[in-house]
Short mmCIF file of C-alpha atoms in Angstrom, two decimals:
data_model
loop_
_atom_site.label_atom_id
_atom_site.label_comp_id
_atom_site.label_asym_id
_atom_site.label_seq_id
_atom_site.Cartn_x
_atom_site.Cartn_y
_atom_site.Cartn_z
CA UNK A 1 18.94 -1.73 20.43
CA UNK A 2 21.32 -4.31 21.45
CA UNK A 3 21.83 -7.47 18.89
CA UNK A 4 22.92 -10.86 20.59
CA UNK A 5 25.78 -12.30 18.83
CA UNK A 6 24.57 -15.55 19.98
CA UNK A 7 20.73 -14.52 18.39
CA UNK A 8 20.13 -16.93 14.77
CA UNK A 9 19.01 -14.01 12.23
CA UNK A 10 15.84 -15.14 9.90
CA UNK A 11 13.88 -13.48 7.71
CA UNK A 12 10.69 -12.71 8.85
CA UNK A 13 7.13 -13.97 8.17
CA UNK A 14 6.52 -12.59 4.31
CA UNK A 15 9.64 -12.04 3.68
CA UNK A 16 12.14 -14.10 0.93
CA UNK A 17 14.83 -13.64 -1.38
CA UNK A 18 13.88 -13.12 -5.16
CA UNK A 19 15.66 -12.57 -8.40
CA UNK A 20 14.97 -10.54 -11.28
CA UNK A 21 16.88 -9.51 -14.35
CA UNK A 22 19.92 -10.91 -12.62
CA UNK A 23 19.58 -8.82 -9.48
CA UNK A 24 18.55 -10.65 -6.02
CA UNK A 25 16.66 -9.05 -4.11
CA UNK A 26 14.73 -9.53 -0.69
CA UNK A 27 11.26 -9.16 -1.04
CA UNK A 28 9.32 -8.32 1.38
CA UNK A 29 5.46 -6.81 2.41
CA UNK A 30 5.10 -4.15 0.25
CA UNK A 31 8.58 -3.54 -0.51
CA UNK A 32 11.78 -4.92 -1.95
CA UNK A 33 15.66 -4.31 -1.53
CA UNK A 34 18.21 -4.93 -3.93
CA UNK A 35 20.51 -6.87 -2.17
CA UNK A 36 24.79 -6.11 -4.20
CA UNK A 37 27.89 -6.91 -2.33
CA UNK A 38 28.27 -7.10 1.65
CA UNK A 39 24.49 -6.98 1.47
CA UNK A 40 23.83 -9.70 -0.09
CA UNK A 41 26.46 -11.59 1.74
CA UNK A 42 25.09 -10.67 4.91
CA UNK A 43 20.90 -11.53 4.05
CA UNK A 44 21.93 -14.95 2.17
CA UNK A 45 23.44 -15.68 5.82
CA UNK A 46 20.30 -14.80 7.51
CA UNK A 47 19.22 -18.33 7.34
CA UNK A 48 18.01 -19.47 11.12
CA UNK A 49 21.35 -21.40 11.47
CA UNK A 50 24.23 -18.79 10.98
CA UNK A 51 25.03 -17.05 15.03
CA UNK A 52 25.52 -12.71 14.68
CA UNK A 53 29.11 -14.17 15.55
CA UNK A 54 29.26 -16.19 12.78
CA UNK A 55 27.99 -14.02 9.79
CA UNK A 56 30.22 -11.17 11.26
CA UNK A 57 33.31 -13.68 11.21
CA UNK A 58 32.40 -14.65 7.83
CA UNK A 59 32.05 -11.16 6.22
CA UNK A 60 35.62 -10.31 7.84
CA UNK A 61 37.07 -13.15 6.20
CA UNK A 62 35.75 -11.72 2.63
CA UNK A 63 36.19 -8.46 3.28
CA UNK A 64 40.24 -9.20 4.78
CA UNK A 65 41.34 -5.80 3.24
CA UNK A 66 38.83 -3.75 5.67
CA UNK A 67 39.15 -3.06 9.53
CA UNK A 68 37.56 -5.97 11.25
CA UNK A 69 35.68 -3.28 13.96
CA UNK A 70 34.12 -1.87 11.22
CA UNK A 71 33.00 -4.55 9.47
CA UNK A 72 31.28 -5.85 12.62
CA UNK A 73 29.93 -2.70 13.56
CA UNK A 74 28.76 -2.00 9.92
CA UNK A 75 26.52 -6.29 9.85
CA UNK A 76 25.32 -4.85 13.16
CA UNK A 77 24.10 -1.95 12.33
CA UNK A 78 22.30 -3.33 9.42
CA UNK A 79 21.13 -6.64 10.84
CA UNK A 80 19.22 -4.05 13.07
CA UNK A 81 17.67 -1.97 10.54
CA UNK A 82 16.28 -5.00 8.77
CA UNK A 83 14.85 -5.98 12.32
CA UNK A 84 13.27 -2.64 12.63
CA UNK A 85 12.39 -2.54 8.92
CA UNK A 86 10.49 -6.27 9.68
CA UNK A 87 12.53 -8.32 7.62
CA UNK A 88 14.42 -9.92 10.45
CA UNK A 89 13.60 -11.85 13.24
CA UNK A 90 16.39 -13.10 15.89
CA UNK A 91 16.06 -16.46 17.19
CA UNK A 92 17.90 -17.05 20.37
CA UNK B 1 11.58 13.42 -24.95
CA UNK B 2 10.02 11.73 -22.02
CA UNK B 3 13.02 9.79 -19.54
CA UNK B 4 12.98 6.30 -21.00
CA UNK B 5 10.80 3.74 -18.67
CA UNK B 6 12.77 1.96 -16.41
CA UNK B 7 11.06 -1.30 -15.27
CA UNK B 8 7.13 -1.38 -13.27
CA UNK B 9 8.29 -3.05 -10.43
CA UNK B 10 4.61 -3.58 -9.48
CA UNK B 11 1.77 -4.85 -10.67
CA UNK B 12 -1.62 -3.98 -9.05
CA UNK B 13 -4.11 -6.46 -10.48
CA UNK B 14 -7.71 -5.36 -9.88
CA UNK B 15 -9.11 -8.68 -10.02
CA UNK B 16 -13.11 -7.48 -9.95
CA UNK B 17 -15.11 -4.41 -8.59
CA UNK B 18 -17.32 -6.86 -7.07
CA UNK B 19 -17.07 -6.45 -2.97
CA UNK B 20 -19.14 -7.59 -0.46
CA UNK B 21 -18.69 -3.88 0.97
CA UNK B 22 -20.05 -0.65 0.11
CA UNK B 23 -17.55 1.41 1.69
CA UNK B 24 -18.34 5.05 1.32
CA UNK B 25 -14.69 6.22 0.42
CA UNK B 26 -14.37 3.32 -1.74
CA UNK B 27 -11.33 3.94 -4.05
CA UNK B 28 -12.86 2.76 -7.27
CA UNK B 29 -14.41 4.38 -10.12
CA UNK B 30 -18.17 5.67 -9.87
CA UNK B 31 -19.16 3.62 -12.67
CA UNK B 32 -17.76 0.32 -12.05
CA UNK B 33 -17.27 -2.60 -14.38
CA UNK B 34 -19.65 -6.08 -14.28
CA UNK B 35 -18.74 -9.76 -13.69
CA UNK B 36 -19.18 -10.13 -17.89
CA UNK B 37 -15.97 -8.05 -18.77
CA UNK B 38 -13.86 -9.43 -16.24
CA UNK B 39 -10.55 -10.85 -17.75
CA UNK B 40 -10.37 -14.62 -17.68
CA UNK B 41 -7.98 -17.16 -15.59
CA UNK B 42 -5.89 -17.36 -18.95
CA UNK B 43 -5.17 -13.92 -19.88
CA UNK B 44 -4.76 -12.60 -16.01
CA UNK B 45 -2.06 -15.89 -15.90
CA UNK B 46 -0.20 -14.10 -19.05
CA UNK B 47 -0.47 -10.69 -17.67
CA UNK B 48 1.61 -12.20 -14.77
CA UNK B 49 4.54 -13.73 -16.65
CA UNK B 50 4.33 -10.86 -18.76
CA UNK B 51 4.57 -8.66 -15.65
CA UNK B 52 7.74 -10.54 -14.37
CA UNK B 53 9.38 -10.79 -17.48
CA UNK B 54 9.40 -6.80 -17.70
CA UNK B 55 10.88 -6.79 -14.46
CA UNK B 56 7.78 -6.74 -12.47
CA UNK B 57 8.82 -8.20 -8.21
CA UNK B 58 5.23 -7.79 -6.79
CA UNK B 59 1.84 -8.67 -7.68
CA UNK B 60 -0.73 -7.09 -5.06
CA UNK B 61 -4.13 -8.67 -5.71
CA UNK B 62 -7.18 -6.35 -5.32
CA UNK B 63 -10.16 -5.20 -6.42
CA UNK B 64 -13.37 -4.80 -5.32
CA UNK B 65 -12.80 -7.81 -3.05
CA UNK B 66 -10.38 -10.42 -5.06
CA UNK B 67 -11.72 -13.16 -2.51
CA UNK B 68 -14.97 -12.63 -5.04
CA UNK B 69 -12.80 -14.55 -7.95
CA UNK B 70 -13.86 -18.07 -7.95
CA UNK B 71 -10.33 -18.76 -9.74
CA UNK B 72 -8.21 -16.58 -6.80
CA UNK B 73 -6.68 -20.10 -5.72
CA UNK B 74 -5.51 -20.64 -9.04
CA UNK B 75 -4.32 -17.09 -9.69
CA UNK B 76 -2.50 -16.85 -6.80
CA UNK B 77 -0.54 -20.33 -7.37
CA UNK B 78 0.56 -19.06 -11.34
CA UNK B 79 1.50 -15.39 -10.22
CA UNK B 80 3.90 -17.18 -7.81
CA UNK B 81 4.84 -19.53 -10.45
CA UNK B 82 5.91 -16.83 -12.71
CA UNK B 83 8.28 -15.52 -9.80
CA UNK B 84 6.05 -12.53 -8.51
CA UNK B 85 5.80 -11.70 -4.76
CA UNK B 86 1.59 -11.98 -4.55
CA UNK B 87 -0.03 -10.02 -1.91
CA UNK B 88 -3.61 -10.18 -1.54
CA UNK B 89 -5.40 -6.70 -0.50
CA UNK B 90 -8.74 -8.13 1.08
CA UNK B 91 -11.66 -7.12 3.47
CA UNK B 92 -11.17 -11.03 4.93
CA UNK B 93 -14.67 -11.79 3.98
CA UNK B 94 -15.93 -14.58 1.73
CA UNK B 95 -13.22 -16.41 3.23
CA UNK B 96 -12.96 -19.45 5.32
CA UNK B 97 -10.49 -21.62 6.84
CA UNK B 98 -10.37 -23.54 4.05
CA UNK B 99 -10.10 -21.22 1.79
CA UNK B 100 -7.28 -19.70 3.49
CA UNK B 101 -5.19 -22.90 3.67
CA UNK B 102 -5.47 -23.21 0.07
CA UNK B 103 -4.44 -19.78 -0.67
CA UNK B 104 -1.39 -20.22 1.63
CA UNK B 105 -0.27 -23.55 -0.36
CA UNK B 106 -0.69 -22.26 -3.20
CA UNK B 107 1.72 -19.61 -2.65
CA UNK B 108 0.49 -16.41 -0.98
CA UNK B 109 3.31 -14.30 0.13
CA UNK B 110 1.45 -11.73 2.25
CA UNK B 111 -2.35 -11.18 3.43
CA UNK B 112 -3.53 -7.38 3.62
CA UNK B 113 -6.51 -6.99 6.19
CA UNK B 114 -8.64 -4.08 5.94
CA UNK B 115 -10.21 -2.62 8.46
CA UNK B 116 -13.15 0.06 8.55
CA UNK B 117 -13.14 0.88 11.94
CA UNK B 118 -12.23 -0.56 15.54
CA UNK B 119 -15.56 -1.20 17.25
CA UNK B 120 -18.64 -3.07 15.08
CA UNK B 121 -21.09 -0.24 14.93
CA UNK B 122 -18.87 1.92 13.27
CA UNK B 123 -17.15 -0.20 11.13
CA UNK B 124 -20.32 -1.97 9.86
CA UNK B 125 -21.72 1.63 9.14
CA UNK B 126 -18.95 2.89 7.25
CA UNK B 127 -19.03 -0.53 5.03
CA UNK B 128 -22.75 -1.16 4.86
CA UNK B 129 -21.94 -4.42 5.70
CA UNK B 130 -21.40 -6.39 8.75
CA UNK B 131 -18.40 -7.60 8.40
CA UNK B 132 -16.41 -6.60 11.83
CA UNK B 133 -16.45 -9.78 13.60
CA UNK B 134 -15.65 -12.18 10.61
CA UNK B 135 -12.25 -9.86 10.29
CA UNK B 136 -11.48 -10.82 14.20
CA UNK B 137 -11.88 -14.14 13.12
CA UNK B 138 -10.13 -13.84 10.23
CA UNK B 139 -7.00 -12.31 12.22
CA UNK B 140 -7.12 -15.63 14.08
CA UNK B 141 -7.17 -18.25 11.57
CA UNK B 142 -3.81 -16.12 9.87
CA UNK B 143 -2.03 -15.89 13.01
CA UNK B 144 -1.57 -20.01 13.02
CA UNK B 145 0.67 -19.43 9.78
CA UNK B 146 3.74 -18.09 9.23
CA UNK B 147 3.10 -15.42 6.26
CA UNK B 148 3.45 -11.60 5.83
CA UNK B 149 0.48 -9.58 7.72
CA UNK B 150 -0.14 -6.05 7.28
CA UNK B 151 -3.39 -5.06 8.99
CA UNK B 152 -5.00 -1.91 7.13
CA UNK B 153 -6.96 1.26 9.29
CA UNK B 154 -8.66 3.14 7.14
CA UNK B 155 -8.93 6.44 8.84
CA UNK B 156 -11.34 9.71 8.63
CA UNK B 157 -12.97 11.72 10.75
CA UNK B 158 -16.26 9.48 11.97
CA UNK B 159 -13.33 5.90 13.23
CA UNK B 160 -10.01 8.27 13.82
CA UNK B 161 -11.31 8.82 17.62
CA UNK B 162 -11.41 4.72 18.14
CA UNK B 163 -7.61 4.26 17.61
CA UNK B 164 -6.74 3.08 20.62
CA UNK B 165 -8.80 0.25 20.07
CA UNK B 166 -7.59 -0.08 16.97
CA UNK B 167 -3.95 -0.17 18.46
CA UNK B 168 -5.47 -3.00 20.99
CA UNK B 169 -6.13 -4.99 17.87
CA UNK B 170 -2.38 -5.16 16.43
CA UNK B 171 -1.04 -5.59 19.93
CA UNK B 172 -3.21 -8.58 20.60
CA UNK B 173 -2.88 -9.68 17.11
CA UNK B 174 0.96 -8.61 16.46
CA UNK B 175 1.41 -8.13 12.60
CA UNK B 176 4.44 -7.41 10.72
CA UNK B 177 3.02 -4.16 9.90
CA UNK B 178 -0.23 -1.75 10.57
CA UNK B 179 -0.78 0.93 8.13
CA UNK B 180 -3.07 3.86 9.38
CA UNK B 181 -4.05 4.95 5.77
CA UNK B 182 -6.41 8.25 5.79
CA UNK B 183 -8.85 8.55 3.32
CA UNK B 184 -7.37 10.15 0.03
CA UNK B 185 -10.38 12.22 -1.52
CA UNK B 186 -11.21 10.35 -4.73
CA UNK B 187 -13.81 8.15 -6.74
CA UNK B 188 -16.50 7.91 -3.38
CA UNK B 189 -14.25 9.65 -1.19
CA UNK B 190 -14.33 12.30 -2.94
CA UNK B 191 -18.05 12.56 -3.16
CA UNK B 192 -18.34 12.18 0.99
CA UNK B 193 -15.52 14.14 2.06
CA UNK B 194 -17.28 16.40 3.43
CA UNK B 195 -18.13 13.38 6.25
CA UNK B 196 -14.99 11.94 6.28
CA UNK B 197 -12.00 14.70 6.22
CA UNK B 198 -10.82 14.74 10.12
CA UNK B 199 -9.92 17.98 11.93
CA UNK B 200 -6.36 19.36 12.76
CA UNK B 201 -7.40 18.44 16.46
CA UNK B 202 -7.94 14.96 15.65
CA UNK B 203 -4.98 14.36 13.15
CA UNK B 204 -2.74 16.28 15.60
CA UNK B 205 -3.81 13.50 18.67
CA UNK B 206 -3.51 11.02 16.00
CA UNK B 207 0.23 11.59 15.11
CA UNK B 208 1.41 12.04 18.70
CA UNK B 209 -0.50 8.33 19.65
CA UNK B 210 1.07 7.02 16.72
CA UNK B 211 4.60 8.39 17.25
CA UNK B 212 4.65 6.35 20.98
CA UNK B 213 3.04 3.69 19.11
CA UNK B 214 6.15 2.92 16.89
CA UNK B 215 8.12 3.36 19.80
CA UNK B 216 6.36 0.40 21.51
CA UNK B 217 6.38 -1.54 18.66
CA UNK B 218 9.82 -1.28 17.32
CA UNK B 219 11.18 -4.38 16.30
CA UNK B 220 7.97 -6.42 16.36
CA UNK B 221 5.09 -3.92 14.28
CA UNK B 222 6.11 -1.29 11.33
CA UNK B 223 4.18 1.42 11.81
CA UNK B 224 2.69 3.51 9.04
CA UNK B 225 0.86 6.36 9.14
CA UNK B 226 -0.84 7.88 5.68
CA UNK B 227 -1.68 11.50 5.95
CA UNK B 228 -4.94 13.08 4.47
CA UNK B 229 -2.84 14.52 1.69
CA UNK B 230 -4.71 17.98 2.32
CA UNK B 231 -3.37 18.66 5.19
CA UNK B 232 0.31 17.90 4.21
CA UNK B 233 2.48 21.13 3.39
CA UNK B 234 3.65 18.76 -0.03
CA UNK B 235 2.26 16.70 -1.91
CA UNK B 236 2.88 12.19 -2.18
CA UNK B 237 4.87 10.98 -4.78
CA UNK B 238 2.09 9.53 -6.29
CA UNK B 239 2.21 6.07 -7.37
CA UNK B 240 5.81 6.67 -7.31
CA UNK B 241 5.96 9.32 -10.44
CA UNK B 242 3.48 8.46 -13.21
CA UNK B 243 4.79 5.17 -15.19
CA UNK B 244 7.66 5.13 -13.07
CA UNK B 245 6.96 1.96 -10.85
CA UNK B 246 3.56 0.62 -10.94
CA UNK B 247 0.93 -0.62 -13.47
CA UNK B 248 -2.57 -1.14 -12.76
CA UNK B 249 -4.82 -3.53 -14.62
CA UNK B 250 -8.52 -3.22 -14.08
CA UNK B 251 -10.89 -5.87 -14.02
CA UNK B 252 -11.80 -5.92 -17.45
CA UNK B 253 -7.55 -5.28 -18.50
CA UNK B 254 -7.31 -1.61 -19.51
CA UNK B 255 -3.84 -0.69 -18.06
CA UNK B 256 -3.67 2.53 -16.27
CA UNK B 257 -0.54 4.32 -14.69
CA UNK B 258 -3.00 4.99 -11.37
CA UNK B 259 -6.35 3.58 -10.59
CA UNK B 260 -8.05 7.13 -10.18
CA UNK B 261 -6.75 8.13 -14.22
CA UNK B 262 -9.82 7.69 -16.09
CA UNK B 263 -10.93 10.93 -14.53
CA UNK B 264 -8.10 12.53 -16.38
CA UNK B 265 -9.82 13.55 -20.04
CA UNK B 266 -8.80 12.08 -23.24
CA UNK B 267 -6.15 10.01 -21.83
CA UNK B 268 -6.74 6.50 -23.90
CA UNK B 269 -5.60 3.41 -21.94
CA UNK B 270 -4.33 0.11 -23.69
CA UNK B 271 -6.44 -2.81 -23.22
CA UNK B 272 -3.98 -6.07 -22.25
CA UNK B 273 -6.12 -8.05 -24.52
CA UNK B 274 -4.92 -6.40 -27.42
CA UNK B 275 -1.18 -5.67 -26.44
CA UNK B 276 1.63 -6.99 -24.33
CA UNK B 277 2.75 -5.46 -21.35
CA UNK B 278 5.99 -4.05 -22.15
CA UNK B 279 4.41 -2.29 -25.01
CA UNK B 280 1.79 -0.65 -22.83
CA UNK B 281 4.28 0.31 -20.32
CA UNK B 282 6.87 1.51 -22.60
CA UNK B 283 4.99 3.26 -25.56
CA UNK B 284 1.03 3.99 -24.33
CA UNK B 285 0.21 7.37 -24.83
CA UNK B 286 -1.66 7.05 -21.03
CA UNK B 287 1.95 6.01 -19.67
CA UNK B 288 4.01 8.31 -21.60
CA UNK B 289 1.31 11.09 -21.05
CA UNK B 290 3.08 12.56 -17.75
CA UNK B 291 6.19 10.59 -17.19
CA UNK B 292 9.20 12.53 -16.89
CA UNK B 293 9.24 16.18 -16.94
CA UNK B 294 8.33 17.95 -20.31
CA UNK B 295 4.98 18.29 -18.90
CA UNK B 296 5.39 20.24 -15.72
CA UNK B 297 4.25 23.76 -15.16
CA UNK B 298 5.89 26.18 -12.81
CA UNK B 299 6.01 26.09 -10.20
CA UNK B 300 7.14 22.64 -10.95
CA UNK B 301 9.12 22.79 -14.07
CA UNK B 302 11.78 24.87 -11.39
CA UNK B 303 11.01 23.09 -7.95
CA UNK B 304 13.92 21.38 -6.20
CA UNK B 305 11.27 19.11 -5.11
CA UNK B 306 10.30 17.70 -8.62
CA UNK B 307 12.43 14.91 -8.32
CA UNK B 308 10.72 13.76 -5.33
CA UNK B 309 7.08 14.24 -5.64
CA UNK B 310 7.02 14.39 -9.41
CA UNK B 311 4.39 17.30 -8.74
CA UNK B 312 2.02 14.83 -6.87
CA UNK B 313 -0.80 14.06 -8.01
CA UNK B 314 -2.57 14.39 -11.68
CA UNK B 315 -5.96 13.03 -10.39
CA UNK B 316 -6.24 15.31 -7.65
CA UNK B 317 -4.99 18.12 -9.80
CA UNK B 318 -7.57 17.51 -12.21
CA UNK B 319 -10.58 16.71 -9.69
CA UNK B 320 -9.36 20.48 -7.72
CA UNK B 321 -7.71 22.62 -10.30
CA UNK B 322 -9.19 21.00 -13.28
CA UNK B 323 -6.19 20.78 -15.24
CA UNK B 324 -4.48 17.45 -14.94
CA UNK B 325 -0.95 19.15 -15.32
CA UNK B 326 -0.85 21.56 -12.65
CA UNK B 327 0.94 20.92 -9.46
CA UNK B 328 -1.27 19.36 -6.97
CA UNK B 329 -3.68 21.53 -5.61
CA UNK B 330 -2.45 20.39 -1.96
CA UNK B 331 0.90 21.77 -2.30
CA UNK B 332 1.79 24.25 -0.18
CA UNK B 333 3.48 26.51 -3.72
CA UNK B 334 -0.05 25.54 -5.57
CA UNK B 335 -1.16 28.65 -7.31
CA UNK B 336 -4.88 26.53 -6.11
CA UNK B 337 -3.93 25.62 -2.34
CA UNK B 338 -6.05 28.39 -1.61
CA UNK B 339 -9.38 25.76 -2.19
CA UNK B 340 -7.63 23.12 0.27
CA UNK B 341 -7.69 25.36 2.96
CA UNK B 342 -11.11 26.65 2.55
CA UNK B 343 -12.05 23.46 2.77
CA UNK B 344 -9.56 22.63 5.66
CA UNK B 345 -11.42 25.83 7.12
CA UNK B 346 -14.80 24.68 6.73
CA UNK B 347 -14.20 21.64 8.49
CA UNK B 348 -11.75 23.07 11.65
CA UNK B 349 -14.49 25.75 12.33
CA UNK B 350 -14.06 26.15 16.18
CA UNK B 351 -18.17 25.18 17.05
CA UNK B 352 -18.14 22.43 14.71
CA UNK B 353 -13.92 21.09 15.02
CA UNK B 354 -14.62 18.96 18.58
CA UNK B 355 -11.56 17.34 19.94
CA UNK B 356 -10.02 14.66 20.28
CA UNK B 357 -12.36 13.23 23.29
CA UNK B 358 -15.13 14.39 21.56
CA UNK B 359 -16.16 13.71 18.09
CA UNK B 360 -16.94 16.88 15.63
CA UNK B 361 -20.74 18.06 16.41
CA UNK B 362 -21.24 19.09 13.29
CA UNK B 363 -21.96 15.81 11.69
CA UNK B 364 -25.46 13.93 11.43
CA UNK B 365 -25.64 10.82 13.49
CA UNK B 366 -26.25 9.29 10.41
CA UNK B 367 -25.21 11.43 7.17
CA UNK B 368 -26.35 10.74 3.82
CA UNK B 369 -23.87 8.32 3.00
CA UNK B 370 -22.83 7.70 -0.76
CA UNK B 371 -22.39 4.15 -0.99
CA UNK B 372 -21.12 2.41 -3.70
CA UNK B 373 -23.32 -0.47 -5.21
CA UNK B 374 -22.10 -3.79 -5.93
CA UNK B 375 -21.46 -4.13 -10.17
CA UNK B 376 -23.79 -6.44 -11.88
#
């Protein structure tokens, strides 16, 4: 599937972010992630305002010491999954 | 020495056995427990922050019908207080629109949908109740909010040939996620499986639809498809390994590892009346009873697989091989597989299996039905 980088990442409908014993997590229908690291960087961005473009520029800024190509493919690749895995929606 | 208990993540709060339903697969015990030893508003609202403060991230109301709780509002709005995700498991029923505004206020997180078939006859059969159209309407009212949808198909044999209607439903009605849950053959399940287990014909049609189904759907509908265990070559993890992940509460606050345990003998469940949570969950014989893997038996104790399944199920190895610590009877290494497929064999008997276009022929228009009463 093919992700605009224009496209505003949200959660979607039943899903939020949670904390518990000091771990955030997204919860979600049924389910819950634990959300550590470039994860949680990436799903505190999903907000309805930050662009693809934007969270990817972002996490390359934090993440300076790693190849910039693979960060964005990596957010991509993940931003997806969530989509499939119906915590994401992509507004245009 | 048993692994130490890392945190229930979830909480399964049977709120009441009372249900406008009957449904004759009906997942709770045969004797079920009256209005009078339900838990009040107060100690259900502890059970909650004790819940999160173990660690607890989900709270999935059910029952019997939780709608049924004059108090749900309120229940709902202090489980969300506390922190907990709250999902409420419901047939749709004694609600309104009302009613579901004030649910959604008060905090609701996600709305489970069951439904017993596609088409009304069936549906209202299988449940006793007519109930079919007031779900439509239901799905209707929900769509108008933003909040977590999963719509629920419970499948068998007599509603498994209507799921293309049922797939018209969640394309009209686009939820998050459907879940095409088979019967699992306990409490009144058990006692009409012979009605309800579907042929290899019909699960084999069943998979393939589904399979294009979450093609279709990607990205807008999870798809999730719940095997009748007995034909599976392994067993389900069941409940996630025994006191590994979930707690159940019943309505009247015993705490149980699984809701189908009481048919396990001389396992003594913890009342939350009388104890916290964490104590229950970390030191009840009924939690400590299988958790971990001291009490496996080959070919378990040795199976690369243990760490996965956990051996599956103790119910169902107690209900088929009447020992609650054997490996479930459904797995394919099971010294007692050899009962699942006589049964499987009884029921894919080439006069009798039908197809997928046809229904099974050797099924009374209208079996004897078990249905489960509604608790004083």
């Amino acid at each position: 599937m093919s992700l605009d980088l224009n496209s505003r990442p949200r959660f979607a409908a039943g899903c939020r972010m949670g904390e518990n014993n000091n771990q955030r997590v997204l919860l979600m229908p049924e389910r819950a992630l634990r959300l550590n690291g470039p994860s949680l960087e990436i799903v505190s961005r999903c907000d309805g305002q930050h662009t693809v473009a934007q969270i990817v520029g972002e996490l390359q800024l934090i993440y300076s010491k790693a190849e910039p190509r693979k960060v964005e493919q990596d957010i991509l690749g993940y931003l997806v999954l969530l989509q499939k895995e119906r915590a994401l929606d992509f507004d245009p | 020495m048993p692994t130490t208990a890392p945190n229930p993540l979830a909480l399964v709060a049977e709120l009441t056995h009372r249900c406008p339903l009957h449904c004759v697969y009906c997942s709770n015990p045969l004797e079920l427990q009256s209005r009078a030893n339900e838990l009040s508003t107060e100690t259900w609202s502890r059970v909650f922050k004790e819940a999160s403060e173990a660690g607890a991230l989900q709270a999935d109301f059910t029952g019997g019908e939780p709608l049924a709780r004059p108090d749900i509002v309120e229940l709902v709005r202090n489980a969300r207080g506390v922190g907990l995700y709250v999902s409420l498991i419901t047939s749709g029923l004694p609600l309104d629109e009302g009613k579901l505004d004030l649910l959604i206020r008060a905090g609701l997180d996600h709305f489970q949908l069951s439904f017993q078939g596609a088409r009304e006859e069936t549906a209202n059969e299988i449940s006793g109740t007519k109930s079919h159209q007031h779900k439509l309407r239901v799905l209707e009212w929900i769509k108008r909010y933003r909040i977590g949808l999963t719509l629920n198909f419970v499948i068998h044999r007599r509603n498994i040939d209507e799921l293309e209607d049922m797939l018209a439903i969640v394309y009209n009605s686009g939820p998050g996620s459907v879940e095409f849950a088979s019967v699992q053959y306990y409490g009144w399940a058990f006692a009409n499986r012979e009605n309800l287990l579907p042929t290899r014909r019909q699960l084999d049609y069943c998979v393939a639809r589904l399979n294009r189904a979450e093609d279709e759907l990607r990205g807008k509908t999870r798809v999730v498809f719940v095997v009748p265990d007995y034909y599976a070559k392994y067993p389900k993890p069941c409940v996630g390994g025994w006191g590994r992940k979930l707690m159940l509460i019943t309505p009247s606050g015993d705490a149980l590892p699984c809701h189908a345990a009481p048919v396990i003998p001389g396992l003594k469940f913890e009342n939350v009346k009388n104890r916290s949570l964490r104590e229950i969950w970390e030191h009840s014989e009924a939690f400590e009873r299988f958790r971990g893997e001291d009490w496996m038996q080959d070919p378990c104790r040795s199976c690369e697989r243990r760490t996965r399944d956990f051996g599956g199920c103790r119910c169902q190895a107690m209900l088929l091989a009447a020992d609650p610590a054997a490996t479930d009877p459904v797995c394919s290494l099971a010294p007692k597989r050899p009962k699942i497929d006589a049964i499987l064999a009884k029921t894919n008997e080439s006069q009798h299996a039908g197809s997928a276009a046809t229904p099974p022929t050797n099924l009374p228009a209208k079996p004897d039905w078990l249905y489960r009463p509604n608790p004083a």
